[in-house]
Coordinates of C-alpha atoms in Angstrom, one line a residue:
M1 CA 5.8 -12.8 -37.4
K2 CA 3.9 -10.5 -34.8
L3 CA 3.8 -12.0 -31.0
F4 CA 1.0 -10.8 -28.9
Y5 CA 0.5 -10.9 -24.7
R6 CA -2.5 -10.2 -23.1
I7 CA -1.6 -8.7 -19.4
K8 CA -4.9 -8.4 -16.9
T9 CA -4.7 -6.3 -14.2
N10 CA -6.9 -6.7 -11.2
C11 CA -7.8 -3.2 -10.5
S12 CA -9.4 -3.7 -6.9
L13 CA -6.2 -4.7 -5.6
P14 CA -4.9 -3.0 -2.0
I15 CA -2.2 -0.8 -2.6
G16 CA 1.0 -0.3 -0.3
R17 CA 3.8 2.5 0.0
A18 CA 5.4 4.4 -2.7
G19 CA 9.5 4.4 -3.1
V20 CA 9.6 7.4 -0.7
G21 CA 7.9 6.2 2.1
L22 CA 4.2 7.4 1.5
F23 CA 1.3 5.2 0.6
L24 CA 0.1 5.4 -2.9
L25 CA -3.3 6.2 -3.9
L26 CA -5.4 3.7 -5.4
L27 CA -8.3 4.9 -8.6
P28 CA -11.1 2.5 -7.5
L29 CA -11.8 0.2 -10.9
T30 CA -13.9 -2.9 -10.5
S31 CA -13.5 -4.3 -13.8
T32 CA -10.7 -6.2 -15.2
A33 CA -8.8 -4.6 -17.4
Q34 CA -6.9 -6.0 -20.4
F35 CA -3.9 -4.7 -22.5
R36 CA -2.9 -5.8 -26.0
I37 CA 0.5 -5.7 -26.1
N38 CA 2.4 -5.7 -29.8
L39 CA 5.6 -7.5 -29.9
G40 CA 6.0 -7.4 -33.9
G41 CA 9.2 -6.2 -35.7
D42 CA 8.0 -2.4 -35.7
S43 CA 7.4 -2.3 -31.8
P44 CA 10.0 -1.0 -29.2
L45 CA 9.2 -4.0 -26.8
R46 CA 10.4 -6.2 -29.8
K47 CA 13.8 -5.1 -29.0
L48 CA 13.4 -5.6 -25.3
N49 CA 12.3 -9.1 -26.0
L50 CA 15.1 -9.7 -27.8
A51 CA 17.7 -8.1 -25.8
E52 CA 16.3 -10.5 -22.8
M53 CA 16.7 -13.7 -25.3
A54 CA 20.2 -13.1 -26.5
I55 CA 21.6 -12.1 -22.9
T56 CA 19.8 -15.3 -21.7
N57 CA 21.2 -17.5 -24.3
L58 CA 24.1 -15.9 -25.5
Y59 CA 26.0 -14.4 -22.5
V60 CA 29.2 -15.6 -21.7
D61 CA 28.3 -16.4 -17.9
T62 CA 25.2 -17.5 -16.2
V63 CA 22.9 -15.0 -15.7
N64 CA 20.0 -14.4 -13.2
T65 CA 16.7 -13.9 -15.6
E66 CA 14.4 -13.2 -13.1
K67 CA 16.5 -10.2 -11.8
L68 CA 17.2 -9.3 -15.4
V69 CA 13.4 -8.8 -16.1
E70 CA 12.8 -7.0 -12.9
D71 CA 15.9 -4.7 -13.6
G72 CA 14.1 -3.7 -16.7
I73 CA 10.9 -3.2 -15.4
R74 CA 12.4 -0.5 -12.9
G75 CA 14.6 1.0 -15.3
M76 CA 11.3 1.8 -17.3
L77 CA 9.5 2.9 -14.6
K78 CA 12.5 5.1 -13.3
G79 CA 12.1 7.4 -16.0
L80 CA 8.8 8.0 -15.1
D81 CA 7.3 9.9 -11.7
P82 CA 8.6 9.1 -8.2
H83 CA 5.4 7.1 -7.3
S84 CA 5.2 4.6 -10.6
T85 CA 7.2 1.5 -9.3
Y86 CA 7.6 -2.1 -8.7
A87 CA 7.7 -4.4 -5.9
T88 CA 8.2 -8.0 -5.5
A89 CA 5.7 -10.2 -4.4
K90 CA 7.3 -10.4 -0.8
E91 CA 7.5 -6.4 -0.9
V92 CA 3.7 -6.2 -1.8
K93 CA 2.5 -8.4 0.8
A94 CA 4.6 -6.3 3.4
M95 CA 3.2 -2.9 2.0
N96 CA -0.2 -4.3 1.6
E97 CA -0.6 -5.2 5.5
P98 CA -1.2 -1.9 7.1
L99 CA -3.9 -1.1 4.8
Q100 CA -5.6 -4.6 4.5
G101 CA -6.9 -4.3 8.1
N102 CA -5.6 -7.8 9.6
F103 CA -3.2 -10.4 9.2
D104 CA -2.2 -13.9 10.2
G105 CA -0.4 -14.1 13.4
I106 CA -0.4 -15.0 17.4
G107 CA -1.5 -11.3 18.1
V108 CA 1.0 -9.5 20.4
Q109 CA 3.2 -6.6 20.0
F110 CA 6.4 -6.9 20.6
N111 CA 10.0 -5.1 20.3
M112 CA 13.6 -6.2 20.5
V113 CA 16.0 -5.5 23.0
E114 CA 19.4 -6.8 22.1
D115 CA 18.6 -10.1 20.5
T116 CA 15.7 -10.9 22.6
L117 CA 11.9 -10.6 21.8
I118 CA 9.8 -9.1 24.5
V119 CA 6.0 -8.9 24.5
I120 CA 4.7 -5.4 25.1
Q121 CA 1.5 -6.4 25.1
P122 CA -0.7 -9.5 23.8
V123 CA -3.4 -8.3 21.4
V124 CA -6.9 -8.2 23.4
N125 CA -8.7 -11.3 22.9
G126 CA -6.2 -12.4 20.7
P127 CA -4.7 -16.2 20.1
S128 CA -1.7 -15.5 22.4
E129 CA -3.9 -13.8 25.3
K130 CA -6.0 -16.4 25.0
V131 CA -3.4 -19.3 26.0
G132 CA -2.0 -16.9 29.0
I133 CA 1.1 -15.2 27.3
L134 CA 1.6 -12.1 29.0
A135 CA 3.3 -8.5 28.8
G136 CA 6.7 -8.6 29.5
D137 CA 7.3 -12.3 28.2
R138 CA 10.3 -13.2 26.6
I139 CA 10.1 -15.4 23.7
V140 CA 12.9 -17.2 23.2
N141 CA 12.4 -20.4 20.8
V142 CA 9.5 -21.2 18.4
N143 CA 8.8 -25.0 17.4
D144 CA 11.6 -26.1 19.8
T145 CA 14.2 -23.6 17.3
A146 CA 16.2 -20.6 19.1
I147 CA 15.5 -17.2 18.3
A148 CA 17.0 -15.6 20.8
G149 CA 20.6 -15.3 21.6
V150 CA 21.5 -16.2 18.1
K151 CA 21.3 -13.0 16.1
M152 CA 18.3 -13.9 14.2
S153 CA 16.9 -10.8 11.9
K154 CA 13.8 -9.4 13.1
E155 CA 12.6 -10.4 9.5
E156 CA 13.1 -14.2 9.9
I157 CA 11.5 -14.0 13.4
M158 CA 8.6 -12.5 12.3
K159 CA 8.3 -15.2 9.5
R160 CA 8.4 -17.9 12.3
L161 CA 5.7 -16.4 14.1
R162 CA 3.5 -15.9 11.5
G163 CA 1.3 -18.5 9.3
P164 CA -2.3 -19.2 7.9
R165 CA -4.8 -19.1 10.2
G166 CA -5.7 -22.4 11.9
T167 CA -2.5 -23.5 12.0
K168 CA -0.4 -24.0 15.6
V169 CA 2.9 -22.9 16.7
K170 CA 4.7 -23.9 19.8
L171 CA 6.6 -21.0 21.7
G172 CA 8.9 -21.5 24.6
I173 CA 8.9 -18.3 27.0
V174 CA 11.0 -17.1 29.8
R175 CA 8.8 -14.9 32.5
R176 CA 10.3 -12.9 35.1
G177 CA 9.6 -14.5 38.8
V178 CA 9.3 -18.1 37.1
K179 CA 12.5 -20.4 37.3
N180 CA 11.7 -23.0 34.3
M181 CA 11.0 -22.1 30.7
L182 CA 7.1 -22.0 29.8
Y183 CA 5.6 -23.6 26.6
F184 CA 2.4 -22.3 25.1
T185 CA 0.8 -23.7 21.7
V186 CA -1.0 -21.0 19.7
K187 CA -3.4 -21.0 17.3
R188 CA -2.9 -18.3 14.9
D189 CA -5.8 -16.2 13.6
K190 CA -6.3 -13.4 12.2
I191 CA -4.9 -10.4 13.9
P192 CA -6.9 -6.6 13.5
V193 CA -4.2 -3.8 12.3
H194 CA -5.9 -0.4 13.1
S195 CA -5.1 2.6 11.4
I196 CA -6.9 5.0 13.8
D197 CA -4.4 6.0 16.5
A198 CA -6.4 7.9 19.2
V199 CA -9.7 8.5 19.9
Y200 CA -10.3 10.7 23.3
M201 CA -12.1 14.0 24.3
I202 CA -9.4 16.5 24.1
R203 CA -11.4 18.8 26.3
P204 CA -15.0 19.2 26.9
G205 CA -17.1 19.2 23.9
V206 CA -14.1 18.5 21.8
G207 CA -13.3 15.4 20.4
Y208 CA -9.9 14.2 19.2
I209 CA -9.2 11.7 16.5
R210 CA -6.0 10.6 14.9
I211 CA -6.0 8.5 11.4
G212 CA -2.5 7.0 10.9
N213 CA -3.4 5.7 7.5
F214 CA -6.3 5.2 5.3
G215 CA -7.0 1.1 5.3
A216 CA -9.8 -0.9 4.5
N217 CA -11.0 -0.6 8.0
T218 CA -10.5 3.0 8.8
Y219 CA -13.7 4.1 7.9
K220 CA -15.2 1.7 10.2
E221 CA -12.8 2.4 12.8
F222 CA -13.6 6.3 12.6
M223 CA -17.0 5.7 12.7
D224 CA -17.1 3.9 15.9
G225 CA -14.8 6.6 17.2
V226 CA -17.4 9.4 16.0
E227 CA -20.0 7.6 18.3
K228 CA -18.1 7.0 21.0
L229 CA -17.2 10.7 21.4
K230 CA -20.4 11.7 20.7
A231 CA -21.9 9.6 23.6
Q232 CA -19.3 11.8 25.9
G233 CA -20.5 15.0 24.7
M234 CA -18.8 15.7 21.4
R235 CA -19.6 19.2 19.6
D236 CA -16.4 20.0 17.9
L237 CA -13.8 17.8 16.3
I238 CA -9.8 17.9 15.7
L239 CA -9.2 15.5 13.2
D240 CA -5.3 14.7 13.2
L241 CA -4.0 14.0 9.8
E242 CA -0.2 15.2 10.6
D243 CA 2.2 12.3 9.1
N244 CA -0.7 10.0 7.6
G245 CA 0.8 9.2 4.3
G246 CA -2.3 8.2 2.7
G247 CA -3.8 5.0 1.6
Y248 CA -7.4 3.7 0.0
L249 CA -9.2 6.8 -1.8
Q250 CA -12.6 5.0 -1.2
A251 CA -11.5 5.7 2.8
A252 CA -10.5 9.3 2.1
V253 CA -14.1 9.8 0.2
K254 CA -15.9 8.2 3.0
I255 CA -14.5 10.0 5.7
A256 CA -14.9 13.6 3.5
N257 CA -18.4 12.6 2.9
E258 CA -19.4 12.6 6.9
F259 CA -18.7 16.3 6.9
L260 CA -19.8 17.9 3.9
Q261 CA -23.6 18.7 2.2
S262 CA -25.3 16.3 -0.5
G263 CA -24.0 16.7 -3.9
D264 CA -20.8 18.9 -2.6
L265 CA -17.6 17.8 -4.5
I266 CA -15.1 15.5 -2.6
V267 CA -12.1 15.0 -5.4
Y268 CA -12.3 14.4 -9.0
T269 CA -9.6 12.5 -10.9
E270 CA -8.2 12.6 -14.8
G271 CA -5.6 11.5 -17.0
R272 CA -4.3 11.0 -20.3
R273 CA -6.7 8.2 -20.5
Q274 CA -8.7 7.9 -17.7
K275 CA -12.3 10.2 -18.4
R276 CA -13.0 12.6 -15.3
M277 CA -14.4 11.1 -12.1
D278 CA -16.1 13.1 -9.8
Y279 CA -16.8 12.1 -6.5
K280 CA -19.4 13.8 -4.3
A281 CA -21.0 14.0 -0.7
D282 CA -24.4 12.2 -0.7
G283 CA -25.8 14.3 2.8
S284 CA -25.9 11.4 4.8
G285 CA -23.0 12.7 7.0
K286 CA -22.9 12.2 10.9
L287 CA -20.5 15.2 11.3
L288 CA -22.3 17.7 9.5
T289 CA -22.8 20.7 11.8
G290 CA -20.2 21.7 14.9
K291 CA -16.6 23.1 14.1
V292 CA -13.9 21.2 12.5
I293 CA -10.2 21.5 12.9
V294 CA -7.8 19.2 10.8
L295 CA -4.0 19.0 11.2
V296 CA -1.2 18.8 8.8
N297 CA 2.4 18.9 8.2
E298 CA 5.1 18.1 5.8
L299 CA 4.4 14.3 5.9
T300 CA 0.6 14.4 5.4
A301 CA 0.0 12.9 1.7
S302 CA -2.2 11.5 -0.7
A303 CA -5.3 10.2 0.4
A304 CA -5.0 12.8 4.1
E305 CA -4.7 15.2 1.3
I306 CA -7.7 14.5 -0.2
V307 CA -9.6 15.0 3.0
S308 CA -7.8 18.0 3.8
G309 CA -8.5 19.7 0.5
A310 CA -12.0 19.2 0.5
I311 CA -12.9 20.3 3.6
Q312 CA -10.9 23.2 3.0
D313 CA -12.3 24.0 -0.3
Q314 CA -16.1 23.5 0.6
D315 CA -15.0 26.1 3.6
R316 CA -16.3 23.4 6.2
G317 CA -13.5 23.3 8.3
T318 CA -9.7 25.2 9.3
I319 CA -6.8 23.7 8.1
V320 CA -3.8 24.1 11.3
G321 CA 0.0 23.1 10.7
R322 CA 2.4 23.3 7.9
R323 CA 2.4 22.4 4.0
S324 CA 1.2 19.1 3.0
F325 CA 3.6 16.7 1.1
G326 CA 2.1 17.4 -2.0
K327 CA 1.1 13.7 -3.5
G328 CA -1.5 13.9 -6.4
L329 CA -1.0 11.2 -8.4
V330 CA -3.5 8.1 -8.7
Q331 CA -1.7 4.7 -9.1
R332 CA -3.3 1.2 -10.8
P333 CA -1.7 -1.7 -9.8
V334 CA -1.2 -4.1 -12.5
D335 CA -0.7 -7.6 -11.2
L336 CA 2.1 -10.0 -12.9
P337 CA 2.2 -13.3 -12.4
D338 CA 4.4 -14.3 -10.1
G339 CA 2.7 -11.9 -7.2
S340 CA 5.0 -9.0 -7.9
M341 CA 3.4 -5.7 -8.7
I342 CA 3.9 -2.9 -11.1
R343 CA 2.1 0.4 -9.6
L344 CA 1.5 3.0 -12.5
T345 CA 0.2 6.3 -12.2
I346 CA -2.6 6.6 -14.6
A347 CA -4.0 10.1 -13.5
H348 CA -3.8 13.0 -11.2
Y349 CA -6.5 14.0 -8.3
Y350 CA -8.1 17.3 -8.1
T351 CA -9.5 19.2 -4.8
P352 CA -12.9 20.4 -5.2
A353 CA -11.8 24.2 -6.3
G354 CA -9.7 22.3 -9.2
R355 CA -6.5 22.3 -7.6
C356 CA -3.9 19.7 -8.6
I357 CA -1.8 19.5 -5.3
Q358 CA 1.2 17.5 -6.9
K359 CA 4.1 19.0 -6.0
P360 CA 7.0 19.5 -9.0
Y361 CA 9.1 16.5 -10.0
K362 CA 11.5 15.9 -12.7
K363 CA 11.5 12.6 -14.7
G364 CA 14.0 10.6 -13.3
E365 CA 14.9 12.6 -10.4
L366 CA 13.9 10.4 -7.6
K367 CA 17.1 12.0 -4.9
E368 CA 15.9 15.2 -5.2
Y369 CA 12.0 14.5 -5.1
E370 CA 13.2 12.7 -1.8
M371 CA 14.9 15.7 -0.6
D372 CA 12.0 17.5 -0.4
F373 CA 11.8 17.7 3.5
E374 CA 15.4 19.0 3.9
N375 CA 15.0 21.6 1.3
R376 CA 12.0 23.3 3.0
L377 CA 13.9 23.1 6.0
K378 CA 17.0 24.9 4.4
H379 CA 14.9 27.3 2.9
G380 CA 13.3 28.1 5.9
E381 CA 9.5 27.1 5.1
L382 CA 8.8 24.9 8.0
T383 CA 9.7 27.5 10.4
N384 CA 8.4 30.9 8.5
R385 CA 5.2 31.2 6.3
D386 CA 6.7 34.0 4.5
S387 CA 9.5 31.8 3.2
I388 CA 6.4 29.7 1.2
H389 CA 5.7 31.3 -2.1
F390 CA 3.4 30.4 -5.0
D391 CA 2.7 31.8 -8.4
D392 CA -0.5 33.5 -8.9
S393 CA -1.3 31.2 -12.0
L394 CA -1.9 28.6 -9.2
K395 CA -4.8 30.5 -7.4
C396 CA -7.8 29.3 -6.9
Y397 CA -10.5 30.2 -4.7
T398 CA -13.0 28.1 -2.0
L399 CA -16.5 27.2 -2.8
R400 CA -18.6 28.7 -0.5
R401 CA -16.3 31.8 1.1
H402 CA -14.2 32.5 -2.0
R403 CA -10.9 32.4 0.1
T404 CA -7.8 32.4 -1.9
V405 CA -5.8 28.6 -2.1
Y406 CA -3.0 27.5 -4.0
G407 CA -2.3 24.5 -6.1
G408 CA 0.9 23.0 -7.3
G409 CA 2.4 21.5 -3.9
G410 CA 0.5 20.2 -1.1
I411 CA -2.3 21.8 0.8
M412 CA -1.3 25.2 2.2
P413 CA -2.8 25.5 6.3
D414 CA -5.2 28.2 6.8
E415 CA -3.1 28.7 10.3
F416 CA 0.1 28.1 10.1
V417 CA 2.2 26.5 13.1
P418 CA 6.3 26.7 12.7
L419 CA 8.5 24.0 13.3
D420 CA 10.0 24.4 16.8
T421 CA 13.3 23.5 16.2
M422 CA 14.4 24.9 19.9
Q423 CA 12.0 21.4 21.2
Y424 CA 13.7 18.9 18.8
T425 CA 17.8 19.5 19.3
R426 CA 20.6 18.3 17.7
F427 CA 21.2 15.8 20.4
H428 CA 17.6 14.7 21.0
R429 CA 17.5 13.6 17.1
Q430 CA 21.0 11.8 17.3
L431 CA 20.1 9.9 20.2
S432 CA 16.9 8.8 18.5
A433 CA 18.7 7.9 15.5
K434 CA 20.6 5.6 17.4
S435 CA 17.6 3.9 19.1
I436 CA 19.1 4.8 22.5
I437 CA 15.9 6.5 24.0
I438 CA 13.8 3.7 22.6
T439 CA 15.9 0.9 23.9
A440 CA 16.0 2.7 27.3
N441 CA 12.6 2.6 27.5
L442 CA 12.0 -0.9 27.1
R443 CA 14.6 -1.8 29.6
Y444 CA 12.8 0.1 32.0
I445 CA 9.4 -1.1 31.0
D446 CA 10.7 -4.7 31.5
N447 CA 12.3 -4.0 35.2
N448 CA 9.6 -2.0 36.5
R449 CA 6.2 -3.3 34.8
K450 CA 4.5 -4.9 37.7
L451 CA 5.6 -2.1 40.0
L452 CA 4.1 0.6 37.6
K453 CA 0.8 -1.6 37.6
K454 CA 0.8 -1.2 41.2
N455 CA 1.2 2.1 41.7
Y456 CA -0.9 3.5 38.6
P457 CA -4.0 0.7 38.2
D458 CA -5.2 3.4 35.6
F459 CA -4.0 5.7 33.1
V460 CA -5.5 8.9 34.8
S461 CA -3.4 8.4 37.9
F462 CA -0.6 7.7 35.6
N463 CA -0.8 10.6 34.0
R464 CA -1.4 12.7 37.0
Q465 CA 1.0 11.1 39.5
F466 CA 4.2 9.4 37.4
E467 CA 7.5 11.7 36.7
V468 CA 10.2 9.9 34.8
P469 CA 12.8 9.4 37.1
Q470 CA 16.4 11.2 37.1
S471 CA 18.0 7.5 36.5
L472 CA 16.3 6.8 33.2
I473 CA 17.4 10.3 32.0
D474 CA 21.1 9.6 33.2
Q475 CA 20.9 6.0 32.0
I476 CA 20.6 7.3 28.3
I477 CA 23.0 10.4 28.7
A478 CA 25.7 7.4 29.5
E479 CA 24.7 5.4 27.1
G480 CA 24.8 8.5 24.5
E481 CA 28.6 8.8 25.7
K482 CA 29.1 5.4 25.1
Q483 CA 28.1 5.9 21.6
K484 CA 29.7 9.1 21.4
V485 CA 26.3 11.1 21.2
K486 CA 26.7 14.0 23.4
P487 CA 25.2 17.4 23.9
K488 CA 27.2 20.6 22.2
D489 CA 26.9 22.4 25.6
D490 CA 25.0 22.7 28.9
E491 CA 22.2 25.0 27.4
E492 CA 21.4 22.3 24.8
L493 CA 21.1 19.3 27.4
R494 CA 18.8 22.0 28.8
R495 CA 16.4 22.2 26.3
T496 CA 16.5 18.8 25.4
L497 CA 15.3 17.3 28.7
P498 CA 11.6 18.8 28.7
Y499 CA 11.0 17.2 25.4
L500 CA 12.8 14.0 26.5
R501 CA 10.7 13.4 29.7
L502 CA 7.2 14.1 27.8
Q503 CA 8.4 11.8 25.4
L504 CA 9.7 8.9 27.9
K505 CA 6.0 9.4 30.0
S506 CA 4.3 8.9 26.4
L507 CA 6.4 5.9 25.5
I508 CA 5.6 4.1 28.9
A509 CA 2.1 5.0 28.6
R510 CA 2.0 3.4 25.4
D511 CA 3.6 0.1 26.7
L512 CA 1.3 -0.1 29.9
W513 CA -1.7 0.7 27.8
E514 CA -2.3 1.6 23.9
M515 CA -1.1 4.2 21.4
N516 CA -4.3 6.3 22.8
E517 CA -2.7 7.1 25.9
Y518 CA 0.6 7.8 24.2
Y519 CA -0.9 10.5 22.3
Q520 CA -2.9 12.1 25.3
I521 CA 0.5 12.8 26.7
M522 CA 2.1 14.4 23.7
N523 CA -0.7 16.2 22.4
T524 CA 0.1 18.6 25.5
Q525 CA 3.0 19.8 24.2
N526 CA 2.3 19.3 20.4
P527 CA 2.3 23.2 18.9
I528 CA -0.1 21.8 16.0
V529 CA -2.8 19.9 18.2
Q530 CA -2.4 23.3 20.8
R531 CA -3.1 25.9 18.4
A532 CA -6.3 23.7 17.3
L533 CA -7.5 24.1 20.9
Q534 CA -6.8 27.9 21.0
L535 CA -8.6 28.4 17.4
L536 CA -11.8 26.3 19.1

């Protein structure tokens, strides 16, 4: 007897992060595909089916059938490429949120200090702001259940705060200067998730836009930013894709389209069972003139590499930074009945010059793949361009100026900017790893928010006049000693302090305003950003 199953895949589903912390790239198909699976006696899948039945019915102890099946799926995918993965329903939901553009909740940015939730900023015009919740408020109970002082996990707190749009949640809040607990009933609503981190004029005539990932609303946010900067006199643009792990292919194609002439190839995809599909510019872009510089680093991946590769191959702009991650694989989401998902690699994507920029990997060797950053650092690639070697067989040429570019492992920038190992000291990395810096910053903001707002009513005055107090630096160093994190010598401490002060000032600005202000400060000492300004 032969058994047949049909698996439906909803190919327009949003996608999440890959196993190595990078966004997957979705091949946009709108039809529902069906696959007929043969479970007859001559099918290898028949063995899998019989093994599951035997274990479930005959094994000596009770087994978790769901886990058994999940382990089997993971085992099959493990032998494929690093980006073919399985995710549970809970994982799928968490991974999709950054890309979908919104979620249902109460609308606050918060962080945990010890075991207490402190509101950093309520979302502008969000449900919490509308009822009067303020930055600095402590949410101590939810629907009369204590969440502070009870060692509740952040995930559990999030679960209690979030809920379907239109439902209500009662919050108990402690506010500085108010003796009794305050109670607010918040009606949950759609909360926007922004993928554009910063939009501002970095100098006269030059705009700066940083994209954190490519989500459902990225293109609209990007175009809103372009219009804002053009109104302020932007002629040239710095597009910052550092640390951008990718996201939706469609969003990347739309943004690349803004820079390219009609008919210019942006990207194409092709696989064993997938015919070549070309994506071309339609000539309607708003950024067809003016200089363009794209910033990349070793964490720039996937959809971000599509934009970078298209602009480089079409000789539309200059790529500045360090070699990008090198993810050139396209995943199709296979939606399973319980909400879980298989994300299966079905094609490669190629830049206009024909480069497949997927870096090499061995099937089933995920650990080596994840060690790529450490290997690049060890081999000197992050600090010395001459340490980067490409095989001549991977050579390609840009389409207008016929400059040499290479496939086989990320986008190599036109202007290489080495990693400044003097700036990121071992002492600083250890302070960051143990959350000593971020915790000290949150305490400082919590204790001084009103005074800071009074002394610096706007970001311009703050940026010009504020200096990180020595007392805050001393607290961080003292806490480091308590946790056995110390500088190797006075020289390491001396090298750490300038960047530590810059980071703290940026974090304080972020918590008083937004991420936009954070990057305005951080970029003053970002070597890749500064090199872009020199080129302009």
